[in-house]
Amino acid sequence: MSLDVKQDALIRHIFAITLNEEHADAAANPPVLWLSSVALELREESGGEAVTLMTKDNLERVLMGRLAGPVNFLDYPQAPVPYLIGSYGRASASFRTLGNSAGRSELEELLALCKELCVNFVQLLLDPNTSLMFPQPEQALHQGTLQLLTALKARYVRDTTAVQMPPDFLEDFALKWENEGLLRIVNDLSTYTGSALQKMTAIAETAFPLSVLSLMASVRPLARCFVQTDSFLPTVLSDGRAIMDSTPLGHAFALAILSDDEKRSATTPDVRDQYFSNLSTRSATDVNSAITALRLTSQALASTLHSIVRELLKKDTRERMLAWLFGAVESNGERAKTFPDYKLAASNGFFMNLAAVCLKLCQPFMQPSPKTWARIDAEFVVLSDQVDFWGETKLSASQEEEAAWKKQRQESHAAASTSTESTAGAPEYPFICQAFFLTAKVLHLGPVHILQLRTRLARNVAHLEQEVAALEKHLEQLSEPQLSMARLQHKRSAALLDRQQGELMLINTQLQDGTAMADVLAYYRLMAAWLLHLAAPDSVASGDVDLPLPTPPPMTFRTLPEYFVEDMLEVLEWVAHVLPSSMEANPAEFINFVIVFLGSADYIRNAHLRAKLVDLLHTWIQPQLGDETLQSRRSPVISSLLNLIEWQPSIQQNMVRGLLQLFLDIERTDRSNTFYEKFTTRYKAGEILCYLWTIPQHREVWKRLAAEKGGRGLYLSFCDIICNDSQYLLDDVIKMLPEVRAMEDLLLGQEWQQMDMRERQERESTYRHNAHNLQTDLYLASVYIRVMRISTAEVTTTWLLPEMATRVAAMLNYFLDHLAGREKRKNLRVRQPEKYKWKPQELLAQLAHIYLHLARADSAGLFVGAIAADERSYHEGLFSDAADVLRKFGLLDEGDVDELEAVGERVQVARLTQAADDDVLGDAPDEFLDPVTFDLMTDPVLLPRQGGGQQISMDRASITRHLLSNNTDPFSKQPLSADQLVPNTELKQRIEAWKQAQRAGSAQAMQQ
């Protein structure tokens, strides 16, 4: 077979045309047409010799004749554009059938020409300026560019009548015509795709429009045109909703399983209605199947969106893609509000998808390493114009400090470079840095915001469930016409409940997806390690960090937004509750972060933010109060965390100190409405401390810390708070118990039956309030007493200081008298003590242990003397009454009860001694008296001199007690610390000499 014959056969196969009437075939698909007019023209041009073969030389002439010739479009199955697309596909496929026959290279050249001609003529047919050059059906002319979509769609639907787009056609077409009309074609494709996606949800048939987006992103000429279309990123974004509703990518990201009531329509499949309606009647298997299906859908969608974004982040389109990503975030400031207006903000589903994509972009550098640290520049927060962090509360910098730091860094960058960007104070940052900070803000506006929404929604669902149950019960008691109205209300409430339950299930489906949350955890693990590196750059991220951290903190750390830390803690708390197994891998960064910053107020100024570190620790450790010691529920999930807490040296050395420091810091806050929040934080910290006491290494650190500065260091302030809070809470309990008992008695009496409904409701409301407060106070106070009981077994120095001994003795006496006093203890009885967690016998036993621990260490008699000096609660029978109760209920060993009675005897002796001293030392000179308490000083100290005046002396115990709650000089009101106090040795010697002389004189007088 000659080469010309082979070429003719190939052209006939590819274009379904022939110059030889014998080869025409109307039954072929597509029909092979005999181009008689072209054959006649070629015959005339060749001098009358018949031309029946089509070759490379006459191919273009023949193809033009095919396109220009009269065609009956009603009979011929293909319009010109799909015809040429099909021809391109047959030409591509023919390369595989050439074999190694003679003339292969010439045939390959022919096939390449065939493909080139198809591309060229398709462009002519789609260009409005040349589309009429060849005849086309009216429908094809109307479709224009969208004819390409028809061919593309044939790839994804089973339509045997449509011509499928060959794999390489768009690539060749785009490469050839990028600078000649391709932008218009891509704009049409983009507009169609966005319009199609806008009408869909994640459960619709989204494969085709998403595939078009993928092609426009992956084919480089198409991608370059796509990012330049007007619809890719409007010049002005009025609000966050605009980028979702007016851009093709926005429509794609809006495909989500979370409901968007602003988009809801009768033609759009609603995920909530189709998957989670009528939940009360659904089986668990059915619901779990729905959850699995939706998670797979969501994961597949996120992967598709990521591949699109990743393609558009290639060098030639990166700038515009980054502009879209940053625009999506910056235009959605409305989402930072607790209750955003979703008419002005992108949907929750949009941001869940955006978060999933950003997390996937971060995956290549998720592993903490020095290489990563070099790419993440903390100055991005104050200098970059891509993400705005201005106005956000910072970790420890004021707005004025941040502004000054920003100005300084801008001037530094301007001086270091002559480039326009650097001079303007906005340096260029590597992609890793951009992606890291972009993801932080996306997570803040997306998953973390939705997590907070879920908390509120779960509360609403619980309330509605109670309301519907109450209405159902109420219906049984009604008759018409009230019954009809009640049924209507029940129907409305039940419908609202069903809807909100469905919404809650959708959110849970996303936030409890282990695969998705693993990516979030990996990012926050990187965040925790990076923050540790920023604070202590010489430390290994997953190893020990030397504490205390260097001060002052670097401004790069101080100017970071608080929500970097707060969001991480909220996610970790959520994961610990619903996906605890996710924490088993690499928890070291999280544990180290918590321990390092727990007591680092210079680095994280907000004590309530650091209190969330305690919340997280408490959740991890899951402590439980036991009879003797506080034990932790060990499980495989948290075993690695507990191993770190128990064995890592840096944690052993710093965890107790951090908890004690937070005990103090949580008191000093400018936040409002935090009264019980403060107690709750201390309760959790106290339980953790009790757990740490059971670990020898932590216990030894605790004892060393308590001994600092002779017991007057950090531990003194901690003991002061323990005393204050215990006294407040238990005193409140003692006052409420009689009121609760009175109400219990009232409910059982005739008087209650005779009250009108309104008065009953008022009394019941008061009772519920008191019962709740009583239970809360007992719950909170229990840990304070437990901490005192276990720690005073070995740590007593601080408690026995003069400034503390008097206070703790008075507190213990007051509660011992109420719990064991023959008359007062009767006032503390209630009918249902277990309902309020009221355990007076257990409390009494713990108080007795504290007495014994302190009395055993009281070699100087300060504690025994303080008990005796308590005028309010101490009386001669106090300890004997307590011993009787302890013996009666077997609350202590007999030996301990005997020892407590012996303490009482020592106290009585001290009481007599004090009475004698009062007679002898009662008329002390004024200069020997403390100027605030007017008690005889035992350890006088000098306050700093103010101006030119005389230095004032106060008793150390008196001024120390003052400084525990007020760090100013009580006279000058100037700042004052315990380190500034100077012992007044000369005055102390004179006081001691005077006391000896008084006692000697008294003894002599008695002898006479």
Short mmCIF file of N, CA, C and O in Angstrom, two decimals, residues 744-788:
data_model
loop_
_atom_site.label_atom_id
_atom_site.label_comp_id
_atom_site.label_asym_id
_atom_site.label_seq_id
_atom_site.Cartn_x
_atom_site.Cartn_y
_atom_site.Cartn_z
N GLU A 744 -37.35 22.19 103.00
CA GLU A 744 -37.69 20.77 102.95
C GLU A 744 -38.85 20.46 103.89
O GLU A 744 -39.77 19.72 103.54
N ASP A 745 -38.81 21.05 105.10
CA ASP A 745 -39.89 20.83 106.06
C ASP A 745 -41.20 21.43 105.55
O ASP A 745 -42.27 20.84 105.71
N LEU A 746 -41.10 22.61 104.94
CA LEU A 746 -42.29 23.27 104.43
C LEU A 746 -42.98 22.42 103.36
O LEU A 746 -44.21 22.32 103.33
N LEU A 747 -42.20 21.79 102.50
CA LEU A 747 -42.77 20.99 101.42
C LEU A 747 -43.55 19.78 101.94
O LEU A 747 -44.44 19.26 101.26
N LEU A 748 -43.25 19.36 103.16
CA LEU A 748 -43.91 18.19 103.71
C LEU A 748 -45.09 18.54 104.62
O LEU A 748 -45.79 17.65 105.11
N GLY A 749 -45.31 19.83 104.85
CA GLY A 749 -46.34 20.24 105.80
C GLY A 749 -47.63 20.70 105.14
O GLY A 749 -47.73 20.86 103.91
N GLN A 750 -48.65 20.94 105.97
CA GLN A 750 -49.96 21.41 105.50
C GLN A 750 -49.89 22.83 104.96
O GLN A 750 -50.65 23.19 104.07
N GLU A 751 -49.01 23.62 105.50
CA GLU A 751 -48.92 25.02 105.07
C GLU A 751 -48.66 25.11 103.57
O GLU A 751 -49.17 25.99 102.89
N TRP A 752 -47.84 24.16 103.06
CA TRP A 752 -47.52 24.16 101.62
C TRP A 752 -48.77 23.91 100.78
O TRP A 752 -48.96 24.56 99.74
N GLN A 753 -49.62 23.02 101.22
CA GLN A 753 -50.83 22.70 100.47
C GLN A 753 -51.79 23.88 100.44
O GLN A 753 -52.60 24.01 99.51
N GLN A 754 -51.71 24.74 101.41
CA GLN A 754 -52.64 25.86 101.51
C GLN A 754 -52.16 27.11 100.77
O GLN A 754 -52.90 28.07 100.64
N MET A 755 -50.92 27.11 100.31
CA MET A 755 -50.38 28.29 99.61
C MET A 755 -50.97 28.38 98.20
O MET A 755 -51.28 27.37 97.58
N ASP A 756 -51.09 29.63 97.71
CA ASP A 756 -51.56 29.78 96.33
C ASP A 756 -50.40 29.47 95.37
O ASP A 756 -49.22 29.41 95.77
N MET A 757 -50.75 29.26 94.11
CA MET A 757 -49.78 28.80 93.12
C MET A 757 -48.61 29.77 92.96
O MET A 757 -47.45 29.36 92.85
N ARG A 758 -48.89 31.07 92.98
CA ARG A 758 -47.83 32.05 92.75
C ARG A 758 -46.78 32.00 93.87
O ARG A 758 -45.58 32.01 93.61
N GLU A 759 -47.25 31.91 95.11
CA GLU A 759 -46.31 31.87 96.22
C GLU A 759 -45.51 30.58 96.18
O GLU A 759 -44.32 30.56 96.49
N ARG A 760 -46.16 29.48 95.80
CA ARG A 760 -45.43 28.21 95.67
C ARG A 760 -44.29 28.33 94.66
O ARG A 760 -43.16 27.89 94.90
N GLN A 761 -44.62 28.93 93.52
CA GLN A 761 -43.61 29.06 92.47
C GLN A 761 -42.43 29.91 92.93
O GLN A 761 -41.27 29.60 92.65
N GLU A 762 -42.73 30.98 93.69
CA GLU A 762 -41.66 31.84 94.19
C GLU A 762 -40.79 31.08 95.19
O GLU A 762 -39.55 31.16 95.15
N ARG A 763 -41.44 30.33 96.11
CA ARG A 763 -40.69 29.57 97.10
C ARG A 763 -39.84 28.48 96.42
O ARG A 763 -38.69 28.23 96.80
N GLU A 764 -40.43 27.80 95.43
CA GLU A 764 -39.71 26.74 94.72
C GLU A 764 -38.51 27.31 93.98
O GLU A 764 -37.45 26.69 93.93
N SER A 765 -38.69 28.49 93.39
CA SER A 765 -37.58 29.13 92.67
C SER A 765 -36.44 29.45 93.63
O SER A 765 -35.26 29.20 93.33
N THR A 766 -36.78 29.98 94.80
CA THR A 766 -35.75 30.29 95.81
C THR A 766 -35.06 29.01 96.27
O THR A 766 -33.84 28.97 96.45
N TYR A 767 -35.85 27.98 96.48
CA TYR A 767 -35.30 26.69 96.94
C TYR A 767 -34.33 26.12 95.90
O TYR A 767 -33.23 25.66 96.24
N ARG A 768 -34.73 26.13 94.63
CA ARG A 768 -33.85 25.60 93.58
C ARG A 768 -32.55 26.40 93.52
O ARG A 768 -31.47 25.83 93.34
N HIS A 769 -32.69 27.72 93.69
CA HIS A 769 -31.50 28.58 93.67
C HIS A 769 -30.56 28.24 94.82
O HIS A 769 -29.34 28.07 94.62
N ASN A 770 -31.12 28.11 96.02
CA ASN A 770 -30.30 27.79 97.19
C ASN A 770 -29.69 26.39 97.07
O ASN A 770 -28.53 26.18 97.44
N ALA A 771 -30.50 25.44 96.61
CA ALA A 771 -29.99 24.08 96.47
C ALA A 771 -28.84 24.01 95.47
O ALA A 771 -27.83 23.33 95.70
N HIS A 772 -28.99 24.75 94.38
CA HIS A 772 -27.92 24.78 93.38
C HIS A 772 -26.65 25.42 93.95
O HIS A 772 -25.54 24.88 93.79
N ASN A 773 -26.81 26.56 94.62
CA ASN A 773 -25.64 27.23 95.20
C ASN A 773 -24.98 26.37 96.28
O ASN A 773 -23.75 26.33 96.39
N LEU A 774 -25.81 25.69 97.08
CA LEU A 774 -25.27 24.83 98.12
C LEU A 774 -24.42 23.72 97.52
O LEU A 774 -23.29 23.46 97.96
N GLN A 775 -24.95 23.08 96.49
CA GLN A 775 -24.22 21.99 95.84
C GLN A 775 -22.93 22.51 95.20
O GLN A 775 -21.87 21.87 95.30
N THR A 776 -23.02 23.67 94.58
CA THR A 776 -21.84 24.26 93.93
C THR A 776 -20.76 24.61 94.95
O THR A 776 -19.58 24.31 94.76
N ASP A 777 -21.15 25.25 96.05
CA ASP A 777 -20.19 25.64 97.08
C ASP A 777 -19.50 24.42 97.67
O ASP A 777 -18.28 24.42 97.90
N LEU A 778 -20.26 23.37 97.94
CA LEU A 778 -19.67 22.16 98.50
C LEU A 778 -18.73 21.49 97.50
O LEU A 778 -17.66 20.98 97.86
N TYR A 779 -19.14 21.50 96.25
CA TYR A 779 -18.32 20.93 95.17
C TYR A 779 -16.98 21.65 95.08
O TYR A 779 -15.91 21.03 95.01
N LEU A 780 -17.04 22.98 95.15
CA LEU A 780 -15.81 23.77 95.01
C LEU A 780 -14.95 23.69 96.26
O LEU A 780 -13.72 23.60 96.19
N ALA A 781 -15.59 23.73 97.44
CA ALA A 781 -14.83 23.74 98.70
C ALA A 781 -14.13 22.43 98.96
O ALA A 781 -13.08 22.39 99.62
N SER A 782 -14.68 21.33 98.44
CA SER A 782 -14.14 20.02 98.77
C SER A 782 -12.67 19.89 98.40
O SER A 782 -11.88 19.29 99.13
N VAL A 783 -12.29 20.47 97.27
CA VAL A 783 -10.91 20.29 96.84
C VAL A 783 -9.95 21.14 97.66
O VAL A 783 -8.80 20.76 97.89
N TYR A 784 -10.39 22.31 98.13
CA TYR A 784 -9.52 23.15 98.97
C TYR A 784 -9.15 22.39 100.25
O TYR A 784 -7.99 22.35 100.67
N ILE A 785 -10.16 21.79 100.87
CA ILE A 785 -9.91 21.06 102.10
C ILE A 785 -9.05 19.84 101.83
O ILE A 785 -8.16 19.49 102.61
N ARG A 786 -9.28 19.19 100.67
CA ARG A 786 -8.48 18.02 100.33
C ARG A 786 -7.01 18.41 100.13
O ARG A 786 -6.10 17.70 100.60
N VAL A 787 -6.76 19.51 99.45
CA VAL A 787 -5.38 19.98 99.25
C VAL A 787 -4.72 20.24 100.59
O VAL A 787 -3.57 19.85 100.83
N MET A 788 -5.43 20.90 101.51
CA MET A 788 -4.87 21.17 102.84
C MET A 788 -4.57 19.88 103.57
O MET A 788 -3.51 19.73 104.20
#
